[in-house]
mmCIF file of C-alpha atoms in Angstrom:
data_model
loop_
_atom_site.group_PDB
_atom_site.id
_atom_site.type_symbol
_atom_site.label_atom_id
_atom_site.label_comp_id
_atom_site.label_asym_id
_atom_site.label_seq_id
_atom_site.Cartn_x
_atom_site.Cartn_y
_atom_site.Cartn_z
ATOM 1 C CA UNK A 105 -35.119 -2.432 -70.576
ATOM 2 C CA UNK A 106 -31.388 -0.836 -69.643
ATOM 3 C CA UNK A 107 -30.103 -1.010 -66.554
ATOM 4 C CA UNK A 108 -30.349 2.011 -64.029
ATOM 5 C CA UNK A 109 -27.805 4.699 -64.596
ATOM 6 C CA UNK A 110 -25.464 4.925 -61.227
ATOM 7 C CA UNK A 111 -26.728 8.473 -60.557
ATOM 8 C CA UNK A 112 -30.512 6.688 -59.692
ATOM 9 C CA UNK A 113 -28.557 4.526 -57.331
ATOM 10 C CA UNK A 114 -29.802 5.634 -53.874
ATOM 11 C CA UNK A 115 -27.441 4.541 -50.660
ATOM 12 C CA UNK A 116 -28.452 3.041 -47.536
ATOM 13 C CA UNK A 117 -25.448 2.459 -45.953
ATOM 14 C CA UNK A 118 -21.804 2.202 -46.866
ATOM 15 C CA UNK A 119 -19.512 0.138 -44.176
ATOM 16 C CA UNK A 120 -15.463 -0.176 -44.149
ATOM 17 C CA UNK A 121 -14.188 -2.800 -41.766
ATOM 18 C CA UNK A 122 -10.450 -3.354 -40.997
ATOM 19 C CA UNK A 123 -9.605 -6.655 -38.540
ATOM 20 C CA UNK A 124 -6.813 -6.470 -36.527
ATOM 21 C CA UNK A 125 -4.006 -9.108 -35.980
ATOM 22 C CA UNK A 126 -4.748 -8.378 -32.080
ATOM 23 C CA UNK A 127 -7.301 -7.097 -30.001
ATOM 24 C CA UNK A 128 -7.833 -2.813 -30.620
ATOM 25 C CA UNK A 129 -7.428 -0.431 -28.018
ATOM 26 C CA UNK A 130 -10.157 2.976 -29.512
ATOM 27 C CA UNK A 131 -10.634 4.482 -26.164
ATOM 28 C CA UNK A 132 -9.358 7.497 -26.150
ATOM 29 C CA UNK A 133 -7.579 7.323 -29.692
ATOM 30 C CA UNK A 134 -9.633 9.792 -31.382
ATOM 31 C CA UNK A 135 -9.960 7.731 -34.329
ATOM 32 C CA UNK A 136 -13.470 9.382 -35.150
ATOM 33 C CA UNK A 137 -12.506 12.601 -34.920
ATOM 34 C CA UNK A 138 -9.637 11.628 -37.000
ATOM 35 C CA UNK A 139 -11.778 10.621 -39.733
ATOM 36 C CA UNK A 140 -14.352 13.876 -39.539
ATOM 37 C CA UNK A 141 -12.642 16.690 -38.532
ATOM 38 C CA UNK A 142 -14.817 16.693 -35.749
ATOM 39 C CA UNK A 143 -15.846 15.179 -31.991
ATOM 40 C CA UNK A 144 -18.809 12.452 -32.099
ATOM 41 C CA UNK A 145 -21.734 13.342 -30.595
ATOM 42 C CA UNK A 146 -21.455 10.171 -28.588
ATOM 43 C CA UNK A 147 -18.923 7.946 -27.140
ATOM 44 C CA UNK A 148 -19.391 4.216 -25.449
ATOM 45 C CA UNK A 149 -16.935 2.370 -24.034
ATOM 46 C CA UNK A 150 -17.873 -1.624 -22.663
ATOM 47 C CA UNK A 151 -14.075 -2.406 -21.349
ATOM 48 C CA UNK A 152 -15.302 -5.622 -19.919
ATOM 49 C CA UNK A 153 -16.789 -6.775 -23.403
ATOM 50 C CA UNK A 154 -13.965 -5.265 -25.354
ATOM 51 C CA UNK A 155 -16.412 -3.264 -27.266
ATOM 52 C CA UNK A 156 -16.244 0.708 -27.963
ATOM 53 C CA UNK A 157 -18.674 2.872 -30.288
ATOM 54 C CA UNK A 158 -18.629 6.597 -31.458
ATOM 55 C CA UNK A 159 -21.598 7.906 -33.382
ATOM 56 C CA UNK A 160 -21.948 11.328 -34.663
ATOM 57 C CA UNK A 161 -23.593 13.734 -38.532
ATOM 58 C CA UNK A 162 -21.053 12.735 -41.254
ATOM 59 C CA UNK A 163 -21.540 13.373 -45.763
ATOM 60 C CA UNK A 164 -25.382 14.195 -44.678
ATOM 61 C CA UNK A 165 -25.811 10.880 -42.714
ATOM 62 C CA UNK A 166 -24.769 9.220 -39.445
ATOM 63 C CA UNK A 167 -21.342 7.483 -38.923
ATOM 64 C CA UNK A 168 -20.688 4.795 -36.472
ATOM 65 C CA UNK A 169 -17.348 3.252 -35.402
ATOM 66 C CA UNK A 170 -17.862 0.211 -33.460
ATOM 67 C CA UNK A 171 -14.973 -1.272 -31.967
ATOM 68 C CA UNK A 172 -15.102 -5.486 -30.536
ATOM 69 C CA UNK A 173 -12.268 -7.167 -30.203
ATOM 70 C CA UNK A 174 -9.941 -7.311 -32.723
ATOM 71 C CA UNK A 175 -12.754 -5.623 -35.795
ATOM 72 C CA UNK A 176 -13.429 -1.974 -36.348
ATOM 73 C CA UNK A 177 -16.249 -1.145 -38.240
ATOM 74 C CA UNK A 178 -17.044 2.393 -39.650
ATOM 75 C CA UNK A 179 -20.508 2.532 -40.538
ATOM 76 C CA UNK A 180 -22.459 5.234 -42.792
ATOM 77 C CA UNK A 181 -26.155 4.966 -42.990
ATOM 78 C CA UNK A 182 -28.999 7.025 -44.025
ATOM 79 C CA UNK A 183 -31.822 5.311 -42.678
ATOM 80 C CA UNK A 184 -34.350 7.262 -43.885
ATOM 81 C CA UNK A 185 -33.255 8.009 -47.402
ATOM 82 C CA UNK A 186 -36.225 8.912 -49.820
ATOM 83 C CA UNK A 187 -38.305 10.567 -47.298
ATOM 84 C CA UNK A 188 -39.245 14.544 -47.465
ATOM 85 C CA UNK A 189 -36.651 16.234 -45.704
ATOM 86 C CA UNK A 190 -34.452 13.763 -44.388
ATOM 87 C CA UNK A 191 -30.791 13.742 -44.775
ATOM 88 C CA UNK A 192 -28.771 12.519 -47.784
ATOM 89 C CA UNK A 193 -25.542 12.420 -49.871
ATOM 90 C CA UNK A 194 -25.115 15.311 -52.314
ATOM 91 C CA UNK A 195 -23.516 12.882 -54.100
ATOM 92 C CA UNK A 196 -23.882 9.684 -56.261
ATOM 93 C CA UNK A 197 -23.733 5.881 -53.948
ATOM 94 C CA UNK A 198 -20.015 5.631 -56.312
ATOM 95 C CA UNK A 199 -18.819 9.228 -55.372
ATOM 96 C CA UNK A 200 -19.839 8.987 -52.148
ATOM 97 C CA UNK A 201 -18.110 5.601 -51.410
ATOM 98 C CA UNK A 202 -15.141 7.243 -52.794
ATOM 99 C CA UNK A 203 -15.126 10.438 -50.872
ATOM 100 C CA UNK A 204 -16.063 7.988 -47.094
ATOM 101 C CA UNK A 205 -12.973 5.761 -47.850
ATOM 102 C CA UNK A 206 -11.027 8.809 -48.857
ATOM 103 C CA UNK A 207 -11.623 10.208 -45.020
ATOM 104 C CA UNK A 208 -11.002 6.571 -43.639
ATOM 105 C CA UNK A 209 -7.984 6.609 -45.470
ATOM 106 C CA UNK A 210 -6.708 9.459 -43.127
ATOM 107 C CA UNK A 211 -7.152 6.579 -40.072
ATOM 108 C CA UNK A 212 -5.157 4.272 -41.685
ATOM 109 C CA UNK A 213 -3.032 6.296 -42.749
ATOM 110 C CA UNK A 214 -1.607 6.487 -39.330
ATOM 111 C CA UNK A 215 -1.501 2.868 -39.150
ATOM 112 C CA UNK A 216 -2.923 2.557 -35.564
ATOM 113 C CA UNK A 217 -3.139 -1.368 -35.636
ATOM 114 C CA UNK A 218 -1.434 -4.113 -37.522
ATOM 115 C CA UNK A 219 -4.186 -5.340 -39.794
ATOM 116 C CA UNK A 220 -5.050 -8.905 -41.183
ATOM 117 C CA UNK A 221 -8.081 -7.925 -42.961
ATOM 118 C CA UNK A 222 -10.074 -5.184 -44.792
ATOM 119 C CA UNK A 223 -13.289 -5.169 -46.129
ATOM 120 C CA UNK A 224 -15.736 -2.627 -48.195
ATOM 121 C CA UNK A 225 -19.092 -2.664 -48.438
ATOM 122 C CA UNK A 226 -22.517 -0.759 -49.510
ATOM 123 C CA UNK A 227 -25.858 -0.990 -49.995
ATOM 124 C CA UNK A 228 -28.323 0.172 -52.634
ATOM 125 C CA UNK A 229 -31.327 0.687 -54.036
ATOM 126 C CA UNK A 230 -33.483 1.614 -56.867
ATOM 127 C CA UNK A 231 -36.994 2.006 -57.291
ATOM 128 C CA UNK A 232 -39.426 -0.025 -59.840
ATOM 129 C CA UNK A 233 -42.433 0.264 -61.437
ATOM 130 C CA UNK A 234 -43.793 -3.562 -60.524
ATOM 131 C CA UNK A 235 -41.734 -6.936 -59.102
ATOM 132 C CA UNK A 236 -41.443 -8.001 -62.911
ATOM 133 C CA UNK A 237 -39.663 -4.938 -63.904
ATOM 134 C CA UNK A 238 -37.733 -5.503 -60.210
ATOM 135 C CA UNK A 239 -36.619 -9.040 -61.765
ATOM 136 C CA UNK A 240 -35.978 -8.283 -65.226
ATOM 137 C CA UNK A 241 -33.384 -5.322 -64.205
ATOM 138 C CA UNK A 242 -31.919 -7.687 -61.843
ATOM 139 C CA UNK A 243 -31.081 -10.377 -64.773
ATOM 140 C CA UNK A 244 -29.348 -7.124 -66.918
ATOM 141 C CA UNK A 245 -27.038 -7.317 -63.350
ATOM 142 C CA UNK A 246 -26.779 -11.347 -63.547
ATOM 143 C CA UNK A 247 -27.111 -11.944 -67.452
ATOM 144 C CA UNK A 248 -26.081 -15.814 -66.998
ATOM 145 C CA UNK A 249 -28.734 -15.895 -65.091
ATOM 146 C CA UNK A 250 -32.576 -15.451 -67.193
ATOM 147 C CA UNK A 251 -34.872 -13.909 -65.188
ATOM 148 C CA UNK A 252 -37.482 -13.022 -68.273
ATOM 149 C CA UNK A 253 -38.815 -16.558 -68.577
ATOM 150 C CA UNK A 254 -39.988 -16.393 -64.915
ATOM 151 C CA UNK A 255 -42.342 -13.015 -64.745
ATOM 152 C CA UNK A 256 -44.303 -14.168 -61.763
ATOM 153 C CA UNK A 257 -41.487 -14.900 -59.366
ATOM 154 C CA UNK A 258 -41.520 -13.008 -56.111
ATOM 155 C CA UNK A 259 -39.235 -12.428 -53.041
ATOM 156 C CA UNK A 260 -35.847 -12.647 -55.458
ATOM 157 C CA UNK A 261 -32.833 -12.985 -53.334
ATOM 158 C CA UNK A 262 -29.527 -13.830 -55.152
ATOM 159 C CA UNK A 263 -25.877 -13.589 -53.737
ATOM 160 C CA UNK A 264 -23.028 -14.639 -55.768
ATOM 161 C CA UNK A 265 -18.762 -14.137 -55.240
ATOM 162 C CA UNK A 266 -17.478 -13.644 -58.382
ATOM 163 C CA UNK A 267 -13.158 -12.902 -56.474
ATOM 164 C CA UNK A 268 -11.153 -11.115 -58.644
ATOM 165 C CA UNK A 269 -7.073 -10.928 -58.800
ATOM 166 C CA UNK A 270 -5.784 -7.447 -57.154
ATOM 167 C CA UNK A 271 -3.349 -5.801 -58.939
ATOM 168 C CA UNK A 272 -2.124 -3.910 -55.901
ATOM 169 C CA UNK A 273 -1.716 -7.247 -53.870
ATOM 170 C CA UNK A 274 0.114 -8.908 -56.103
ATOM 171 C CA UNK A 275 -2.521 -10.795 -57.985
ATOM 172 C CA UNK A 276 -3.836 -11.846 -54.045
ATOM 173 C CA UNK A 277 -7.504 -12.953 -54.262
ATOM 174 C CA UNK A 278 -10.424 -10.390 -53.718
ATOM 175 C CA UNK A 279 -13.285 -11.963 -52.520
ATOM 176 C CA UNK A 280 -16.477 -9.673 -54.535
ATOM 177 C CA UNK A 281 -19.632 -11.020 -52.706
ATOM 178 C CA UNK A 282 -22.737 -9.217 -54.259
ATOM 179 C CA UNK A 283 -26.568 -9.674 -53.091
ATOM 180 C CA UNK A 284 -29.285 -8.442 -55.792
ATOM 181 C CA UNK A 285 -33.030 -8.448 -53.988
ATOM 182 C CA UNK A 286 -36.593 -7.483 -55.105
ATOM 183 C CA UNK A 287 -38.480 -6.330 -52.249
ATOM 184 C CA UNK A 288 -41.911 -4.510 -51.244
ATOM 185 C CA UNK A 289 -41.119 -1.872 -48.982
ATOM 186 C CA UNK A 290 -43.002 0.444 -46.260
ATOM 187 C CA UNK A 291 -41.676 3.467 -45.666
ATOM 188 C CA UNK A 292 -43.261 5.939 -43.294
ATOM 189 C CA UNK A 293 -43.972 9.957 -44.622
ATOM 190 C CA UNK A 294 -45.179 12.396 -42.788
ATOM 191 C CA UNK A 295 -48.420 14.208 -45.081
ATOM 192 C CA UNK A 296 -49.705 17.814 -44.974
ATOM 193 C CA UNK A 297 -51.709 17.041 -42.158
ATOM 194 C CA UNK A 298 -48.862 16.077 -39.952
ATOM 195 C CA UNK A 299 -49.952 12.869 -39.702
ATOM 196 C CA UNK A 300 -47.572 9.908 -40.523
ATOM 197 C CA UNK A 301 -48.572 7.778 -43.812
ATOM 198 C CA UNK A 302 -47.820 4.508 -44.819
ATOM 199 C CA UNK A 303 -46.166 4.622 -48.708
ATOM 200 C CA UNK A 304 -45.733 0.920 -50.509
ATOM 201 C CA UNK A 305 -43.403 0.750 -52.512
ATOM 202 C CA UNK A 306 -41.219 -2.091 -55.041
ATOM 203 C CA UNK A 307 -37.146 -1.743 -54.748
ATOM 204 C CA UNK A 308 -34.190 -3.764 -56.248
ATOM 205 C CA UNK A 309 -31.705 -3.894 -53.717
ATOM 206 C CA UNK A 310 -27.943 -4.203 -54.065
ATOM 207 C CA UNK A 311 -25.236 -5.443 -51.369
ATOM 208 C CA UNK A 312 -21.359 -5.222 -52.247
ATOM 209 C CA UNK A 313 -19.160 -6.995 -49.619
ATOM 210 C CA UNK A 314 -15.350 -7.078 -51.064
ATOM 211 C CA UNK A 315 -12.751 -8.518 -48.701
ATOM 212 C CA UNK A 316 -9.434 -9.326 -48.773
ATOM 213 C CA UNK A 317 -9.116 -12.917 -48.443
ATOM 214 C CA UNK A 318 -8.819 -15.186 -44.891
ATOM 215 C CA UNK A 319 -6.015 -16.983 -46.202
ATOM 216 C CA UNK A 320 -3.811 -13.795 -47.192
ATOM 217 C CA UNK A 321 -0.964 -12.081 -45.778
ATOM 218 C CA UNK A 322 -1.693 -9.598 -43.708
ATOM 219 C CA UNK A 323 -2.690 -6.220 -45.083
ATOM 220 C CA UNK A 324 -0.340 -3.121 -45.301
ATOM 221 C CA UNK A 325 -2.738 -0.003 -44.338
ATOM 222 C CA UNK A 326 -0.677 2.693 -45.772
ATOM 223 C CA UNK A 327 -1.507 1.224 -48.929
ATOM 224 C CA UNK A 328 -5.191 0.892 -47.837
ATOM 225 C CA UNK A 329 -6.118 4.235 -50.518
ATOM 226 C CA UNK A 330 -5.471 2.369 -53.422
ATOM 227 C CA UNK A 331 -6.667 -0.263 -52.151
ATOM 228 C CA UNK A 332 -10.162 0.869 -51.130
ATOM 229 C CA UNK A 333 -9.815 2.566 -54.931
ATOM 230 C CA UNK A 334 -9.463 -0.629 -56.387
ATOM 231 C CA UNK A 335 -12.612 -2.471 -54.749
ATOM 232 C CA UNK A 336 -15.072 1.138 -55.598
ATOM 233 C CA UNK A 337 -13.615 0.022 -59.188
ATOM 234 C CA UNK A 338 -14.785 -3.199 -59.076
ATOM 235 C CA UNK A 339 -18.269 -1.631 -57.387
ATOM 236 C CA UNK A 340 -18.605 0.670 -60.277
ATOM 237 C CA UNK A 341 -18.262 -1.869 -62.515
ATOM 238 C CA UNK A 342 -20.758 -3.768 -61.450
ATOM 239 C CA UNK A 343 -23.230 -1.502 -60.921
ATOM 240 C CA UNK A 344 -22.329 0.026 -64.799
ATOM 241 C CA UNK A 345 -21.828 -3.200 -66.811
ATOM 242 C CA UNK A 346 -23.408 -6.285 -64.724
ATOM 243 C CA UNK A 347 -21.312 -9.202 -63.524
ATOM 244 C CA UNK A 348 -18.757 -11.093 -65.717
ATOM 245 C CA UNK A 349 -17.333 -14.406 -64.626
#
C-alpha cells in the first residue's frame, strides 16, 4: 500500500488564527471584506462579551471570522464536502491552503493589531476501502509507529508534535501538532426520489495545527506571507512523505 496522493486529499475546514497582544476592536474594521473582496452576508457584534463574527461564500465554501477577546479566527469549512452538488474547492486541500492564507495575508498585511501569536490549521480526509486499510495508511503517515501487526484495531486516534526550527524566525520553535483518525462516518444524500439517505462510510482523517510558540517573541505580521508559506511547507510535507522526527 502507498500513501494517498495529495490531490485525493479532500478538505473540511482550513482555520488561520492570529492572537493579539491586547484585546481586538473588528467592529466596523472591515477586516472580512478585506480578505474577500466582498461584504459578509452576516455581521454579529456581542460588545458586552467582547465577541464579533462575520460569515459569508468564500473559494466555494463558507468563511467565518470570529473575533473574542484578544483571538481572531478565520474559519473555512465545507461542511458538506462529498455530497452531490454541494460546494467545494476547485482546488487541491495544499493549493487551497495556499491560496486562503494568500487572501489573509492581505489583513495582515495592514497590520491592524500587534500580534503575539499565529497559528495554521486544516483538516482532511480520505476515503478507505475497510478500517484495516484506514490503519495501515495511517502507519505509512507515522512509520515509527507499526500499525500492520494490529489489523483488528478500531477507533484509531493518534496526535503527535513533532516542532520544527523556522527559518524565517530565526530558528524560533514551530510547534507541528498533527492528529491522524480512522473513523466510520454517516453522511446524509439526497437519492432520486428526493428522499434523504443514510451513506456509511470508512475515512482517515488528518488535523494540522502549527503555531508559533507561547514562549516566543511576539510575531511581526508583515512577515506573516512567508510565514504562513513556511507552515503549508511543512503541511505538504507531511501529507507527501509521512512524519520524520
Amino acid at each position: 500500500m502507498t500513501m494517498p496522493e495529495l490531490a485525493v486529499w479532500r478538505v473540511e475546514a482550513l482555520r488561520i488564527t492570529v492572537f493579539g497582544v491586547e484585546p481586538l476592536a473588528a467592529a466596523g474594521q472591515n477586516w472580512w471584506r478585506t480578505v474577500t473582496g466582498q461584504e459578509p452576508e452576516t455581521a454579529i457584534n456581542r460588545p458586552q462579551s467582547g465577541e464579533y463574527s462575520e460569515i459569508g461564500p468564500f473559494l466555494g465554501g463558507q468563511l467565518e471570522l470570529k473575533v473574542a477577546f484578544n483571538r481572531a479566527d478565520w474559519i473555512l469549512s465545507y461542511p458538506l464536502i462529498g455530497l452531490p452538488g454541494a460546494p467545494e474547492p476547485s482546488g487541491t486541500l495544499v493549493s487551497t491552503l495556499r491560496e486562503f492564507a494568500f487572501s489573509v495575508s492581505k489583513w495582515t498585511a495592514e497590520k491592524p493589531v500587534a500580534a503575539s501569536r499565529v497559528a495554521l490549521g486544516s483538516v482532511g480526509y480520505v476515503q478507505v476501502e475497510n478500517i484495516k486499510a484506514g490503519n495501515e495508511i495511517v502507519g505509512l503517515y507515522i512509520p515509527y509507529m507499526d500499525l500492520t501487526k494490529v489489523s483488528d484495531l478500531t477507533d484509531l486516534l493518534i496526535q503527535l508534535n513533532t516542532p520544527y526550527e523556522s527559518k524565517l524566525l530565526g530558528s524560533a520553535r514551530i510547534n507541528n501538532v498533527t492528529k491522524w483518525a480512522v473513523l466510520g462516518r454517516q453522511v446524509f444524500a439526497i437519492g432520486p426520489t428526493g428522499m434523504p439517505q443514510i451513506k456509511n462510510d470508512i475515512a482517515v482523517r488528518s488535523e494540522f495545527d502549527l503555531s508559533t510558540a507561547t514562549d516566543g517573541a511576539s510575531v511581526d505580521l508583515s512577515s506573516f506571507g512567508a510565514l504562513s508559506s513556511e507552515m503549508i511547507d511543512a503541511v505538504e510535507g507531511v501529507l507527501s512523505a509521512g512524519l520524520k522526527l
